[in-house]
CSV table of C-alpha atoms in Angstrom, one decimal:
chain,number,residue,atom,x,y,z
A,1,MET,CA,0.0,-0.4,-0.1
A,2,ALA,CA,1.4,4.0,-0.7
A,3,ASN,CA,0.6,7.3,1.0
A,4,VAL,CA,1.0,10.2,-1.1
A,5,ASN,CA,0.9,13.8,0.2
A,6,GLU,CA,1.3,16.8,-2.3
A,7,TYR,CA,2.3,20.0,-1.7
A,8,SER,CA,-1.4,21.5,-2.1
A,9,THR,CA,-2.2,25.0,-4.0
A,10,ARG,CA,-5.5,25.2,-2.8
A,11,TYR,CA,-3.9,26.8,0.2
A,12,SER,CA,-0.5,27.7,-0.4
A,13,VAL,CA,1.0,29.5,-3.4
A,14,ALA,CA,1.6,27.9,-5.9
A,15,ILE,CA,5.7,26.6,-6.3
A,16,ASP,CA,6.8,29.5,-8.8
A,17,SER,CA,8.4,26.6,-11.1
A,18,ALA,CA,7.9,24.4,-14.3
A,19,GLN,CA,9.4,22.2,-16.5
A,20,THR,CA,10.8,23.8,-19.5
A,21,THR,CA,11.6,22.2,-22.5
A,22,LEU,CA,15.3,21.9,-24.7
A,23,PRO,CA,15.0,22.5,-28.7
A,24,GLY,CA,16.3,18.6,-29.0
A,25,GLU,CA,14.0,17.4,-27.1
A,26,TRP,CA,10.4,18.1,-28.5
A,27,ARG,CA,9.7,14.1,-29.3
A,28,VAL,CA,7.4,13.0,-32.7
A,29,GLN,CA,4.1,10.5,-31.8
A,30,SER,CA,5.3,7.1,-32.1
A,31,VAL,CA,3.6,5.0,-34.3
A,32,GLY,CA,3.3,1.8,-32.7
A,33,ASN,CA,1.8,3.1,-29.7
A,34,LYS,CA,-0.4,5.5,-29.2
A,35,GLN,CA,0.9,6.6,-25.8
A,36,GLY,CA,4.5,6.6,-26.9
A,37,SER,CA,7.1,9.0,-28.3
A,38,ASP,CA,9.5,7.4,-31.6
A,39,GLY,CA,12.0,9.4,-32.2
A,40,TYR,CA,12.8,14.3,-31.7
A,41,LEU,CA,11.3,17.0,-33.9
A,42,GLU,CA,13.7,19.1,-36.0
A,43,LEU,CA,16.0,21.3,-34.3
A,44,SER,CA,14.8,24.7,-36.4
A,45,LYS,CA,10.9,23.0,-34.7
A,46,GLY,CA,12.1,22.5,-31.5
A,47,ASP,CA,13.8,26.0,-31.4
A,48,HIS,CA,10.5,27.5,-32.3
A,49,LEU,CA,8.5,25.8,-30.0
A,50,THR,CA,11.1,26.1,-26.6
A,51,LYS,CA,10.5,30.3,-26.9
A,52,LYS,CA,6.7,29.3,-28.1
A,53,GLU,CA,6.5,26.6,-24.2
A,54,THR,CA,9.0,29.9,-22.5
A,55,GLU,CA,6.4,32.7,-23.4
A,56,PHE,CA,2.8,31.1,-22.1
A,57,GLN,CA,4.8,29.7,-19.1
A,58,LYS,CA,5.8,33.1,-18.0
A,59,PHE,CA,2.2,34.3,-19.2
A,60,ALA,CA,0.3,31.9,-16.8
A,61,SER,CA,2.2,32.5,-14.1
A,62,ASP,CA,1.8,36.5,-14.5
A,63,ILE,CA,-2.6,35.9,-14.7
A,64,TYR,CA,-1.7,33.5,-11.8
A,65,ASN,CA,-0.1,36.1,-9.4
A,66,GLU,CA,-1.8,39.1,-10.8
A,67,ARG,CA,-4.9,37.0,-8.9
A,68,LEU,CA,-3.4,36.4,-5.7
A,69,GLU,CA,-2.9,40.5,-5.5
A,70,MET,CA,-6.6,41.1,-6.4
A,71,GLY,CA,-7.6,39.3,-3.9
A,72,VAL,CA,-8.6,35.8,-5.9
A,73,ALA,CA,-8.8,32.7,-3.4
A,74,ARG,CA,-6.0,30.8,-4.6
A,75,GLU,CA,-7.9,27.5,-5.2
A,76,GLN,CA,-9.4,29.7,-7.9
A,77,ALA,CA,-6.3,31.5,-8.8
A,78,ARG,CA,-5.0,28.1,-9.5
A,79,LYS,CA,-6.7,27.1,-12.2
A,80,ASP,CA,-5.1,28.5,-15.1
A,81,LEU,CA,-1.4,27.0,-14.0
A,82,PRO,CA,-0.3,24.6,-16.8
A,83,LEU,CA,0.4,21.2,-16.0
A,84,ALA,CA,4.1,21.6,-15.6
A,85,THR,CA,4.0,24.4,-12.7
A,86,TYR,CA,6.2,21.4,-10.7
A,87,THR,CA,4.9,20.2,-7.0
A,88,GLU,CA,5.8,18.6,-4.0
A,89,ALA,CA,5.2,15.3,-3.0
A,90,TYR,CA,5.6,12.9,0.2
A,91,TRP,CA,5.0,9.2,-1.2
A,92,LYS,CA,5.2,6.4,1.7
A,93,VAL,CA,5.6,3.2,0.6
A,94,ASP,CA,6.2,-0.4,1.3
A,95,LEU,CA,9.1,-2.3,-1.1
A,96,HIS,CA,7.3,-4.9,-2.4
A,97,ASN,CA,4.5,-1.8,-4.4
A,98,LEU,CA,7.5,0.3,-4.6
A,99,LEU,CA,9.3,-2.1,-6.9
A,100,HIS,CA,5.9,-2.7,-9.0
A,101,PHE,CA,6.0,0.8,-9.1
A,102,LEU,CA,9.2,0.6,-10.9
A,103,ALA,CA,9.1,-2.2,-12.3
A,104,LEU,CA,6.3,-0.4,-15.0
A,105,ARG,CA,7.2,2.6,-14.7
A,106,MET,CA,11.6,1.5,-15.5
A,107,ASP,CA,9.5,0.1,-18.7
A,108,ASP,CA,10.5,0.6,-22.4
A,109,HIS,CA,6.7,2.0,-23.3
A,110,ALA,CA,6.4,4.1,-19.9
A,111,GLN,CA,6.6,8.1,-20.8
A,112,LEU,CA,10.2,9.0,-21.2
A,113,GLU,CA,9.6,11.4,-18.2
A,114,ILE,CA,8.2,9.1,-15.5
A,115,ARG,CA,11.1,6.6,-16.9
A,116,LEU,CA,13.6,8.8,-16.2
A,117,PHE,CA,11.6,9.7,-13.0
A,118,ALA,CA,11.8,6.0,-12.1
A,119,LYS,CA,15.2,5.3,-13.2
A,120,THR,CA,16.4,7.6,-10.2
A,121,ILE,CA,14.2,6.0,-7.7
A,122,GLY,CA,15.0,3.0,-8.1
A,123,GLU,CA,19.4,3.3,-9.0
A,124,GLN,CA,19.9,6.1,-6.8
A,125,ILE,CA,18.1,5.5,-3.4
A,126,VAL,CA,16.5,1.4,-3.7
A,127,GLN,CA,19.7,0.1,-5.0
A,128,LYS,CA,21.8,1.7,-1.3
A,129,TRP,CA,19.1,1.4,0.8
A,130,VAL,CA,18.7,-2.5,-0.2
A,131,PRO,CA,21.3,-3.7,-2.8
A,132,ASN,CA,20.3,-7.1,-2.8
A,133,ALA,CA,16.5,-6.9,-2.9
A,134,TRP,CA,17.6,-4.1,-5.5
A,135,GLU,CA,19.9,-6.7,-7.7
A,136,ALA,CA,17.3,-9.6,-7.8
A,137,PHE,CA,14.7,-7.4,-9.4
A,138,VAL,CA,16.8,-6.7,-11.9
A,139,ASP,CA,17.7,-9.9,-12.8
A,140,TYR,CA,14.2,-12.0,-11.7
A,141,ARG,CA,12.3,-8.7,-12.3
A,142,LEU,CA,13.5,-5.8,-14.8
A,143,ASN,CA,15.6,-7.6,-17.1
A,144,ALA,CA,14.0,-11.1,-16.7
A,145,LEU,CA,11.9,-12.3,-20.4
A,146,ASN,CA,8.4,-12.8,-20.3
A,147,LEU,CA,7.4,-15.3,-23.0
A,148,THR,CA,3.0,-15.0,-24.2
A,149,LYS,CA,1.6,-17.4,-25.6
A,150,TYR,CA,1.7,-16.4,-29.1
A,151,ASP,CA,5.3,-16.1,-28.3
A,152,THR,CA,5.8,-19.8,-27.4
A,153,GLN,CA,3.9,-20.8,-29.9
A,154,ILE,CA,5.8,-19.3,-33.0
A,155,ILE,CA,8.6,-20.4,-30.2
A,156,HIS,CA,8.0,-24.0,-30.8
A,157,ALA,CA,6.9,-24.1,-34.3
A,158,PHE,CA,10.1,-22.8,-35.2
A,159,ASN,CA,11.9,-25.7,-33.5
A,160,THR,CA,10.1,-28.2,-34.8
A,161,SER,CA,9.3,-26.8,-38.2
A,162,GLY,CA,11.4,-24.3,-39.4
A,163,LYS,CA,11.2,-20.9,-40.4
A,164,GLU,CA,8.3,-21.5,-42.5
A,165,GLY,CA,6.1,-23.5,-39.1
A,166,ALA,CA,7.2,-20.3,-37.4
A,167,LYS,CA,6.1,-18.1,-40.9
A,168,LYS,CA,3.0,-20.2,-40.9
A,169,LYS,CA,1.5,-20.1,-37.4
A,170,ALA,CA,2.1,-16.8,-37.3
A,171,ILE,CA,-0.2,-15.8,-40.2
A,172,GLU,CA,-2.4,-17.8,-38.7
A,173,LEU,CA,-2.3,-15.5,-35.0
A,174,GLY,CA,-2.6,-12.9,-37.0
A,175,LEU,CA,1.0,-11.4,-36.8
A,176,LEU,CA,1.6,-10.8,-40.7
A,177,ASP,CA,-0.6,-10.3,-42.7
A,178,ALA,CA,-1.5,-13.3,-45.6
A,179,GLU,CA,1.7,-13.0,-47.6
A,180,GLY,CA,3.3,-13.7,-45.0
A,181,THR,CA,5.4,-10.5,-44.9
A,182,THR,CA,5.5,-6.8,-42.4
A,183,ALA,CA,3.5,-4.9,-44.4
A,184,LYS,CA,0.5,-5.3,-41.3
A,185,LYS,CA,1.5,-3.3,-37.7
A,186,SER,CA,1.5,-5.9,-34.7
A,187,ARG,CA,2.6,-4.4,-31.7
A,188,GLU,CA,2.9,-8.3,-30.3
A,189,ARG,CA,5.5,-9.2,-32.9
A,190,GLU,CA,7.4,-6.5,-32.7
A,191,GLU,CA,7.6,-6.9,-29.2
A,192,LEU,CA,8.5,-11.2,-29.6
A,193,GLU,CA,11.3,-10.2,-32.4
A,194,SER,CA,12.6,-8.6,-29.9
A,195,LYS,CA,12.8,-11.5,-27.9
A,196,LEU,CA,13.5,-13.9,-29.9
A,197,LYS,CA,17.2,-11.2,-31.1
A,198,ASP,CA,17.9,-10.8,-27.2
A,199,MET,CA,17.3,-14.9,-26.8
A,200,GLY,CA,20.1,-14.7,-30.4
A,201,PHE,CA,17.2,-16.2,-32.8
A,202,SER,CA,16.2,-15.1,-36.2
A,203,ILE,CA,14.1,-13.2,-37.1
A,204,PRO,CA,11.8,-16.0,-39.1
A,205,TRP,CA,9.7,-13.9,-41.6
């Protein structure tokens, strides 16, 4: 179980600081993962967006402070502050649930910002606090290879019938199109291909 107490802008003035984005940090939406990103925008576009971000955050901050100066209640004055405004939170959690959180948020499919946050917690806090538990977590959970039902069926077909058998099974499972090509987008197939490479197998299609 976890218990979180967060800084409240209803009772206190908002922290006068926000996350900023460097020109080379603006990411492109991933085609295969609706919740993720893949690659970066051109630097010229990033420079434009960073300048706009700076202007927007200053504008929002000025409006917020003006409302406070005019006597508007904090709980109402805060409503247009950007999501990038920093906060503070005090988090109490047991080790079991902390490691479960880190397993989810250090995953490649998690958003970059939360991955970096989770990595810092894991490597700078947990690893130093409980080194033996952290080592076991990395070996048996974080770097473990989990196979789905589709994965095991295709690997079995590959072992018993070679590449053609694996390809046929992939078509049957809908991971390849009817012609056996990868023209059809499939996150399951892409993840399987990554696992096969990790295990030293060649991609059978």
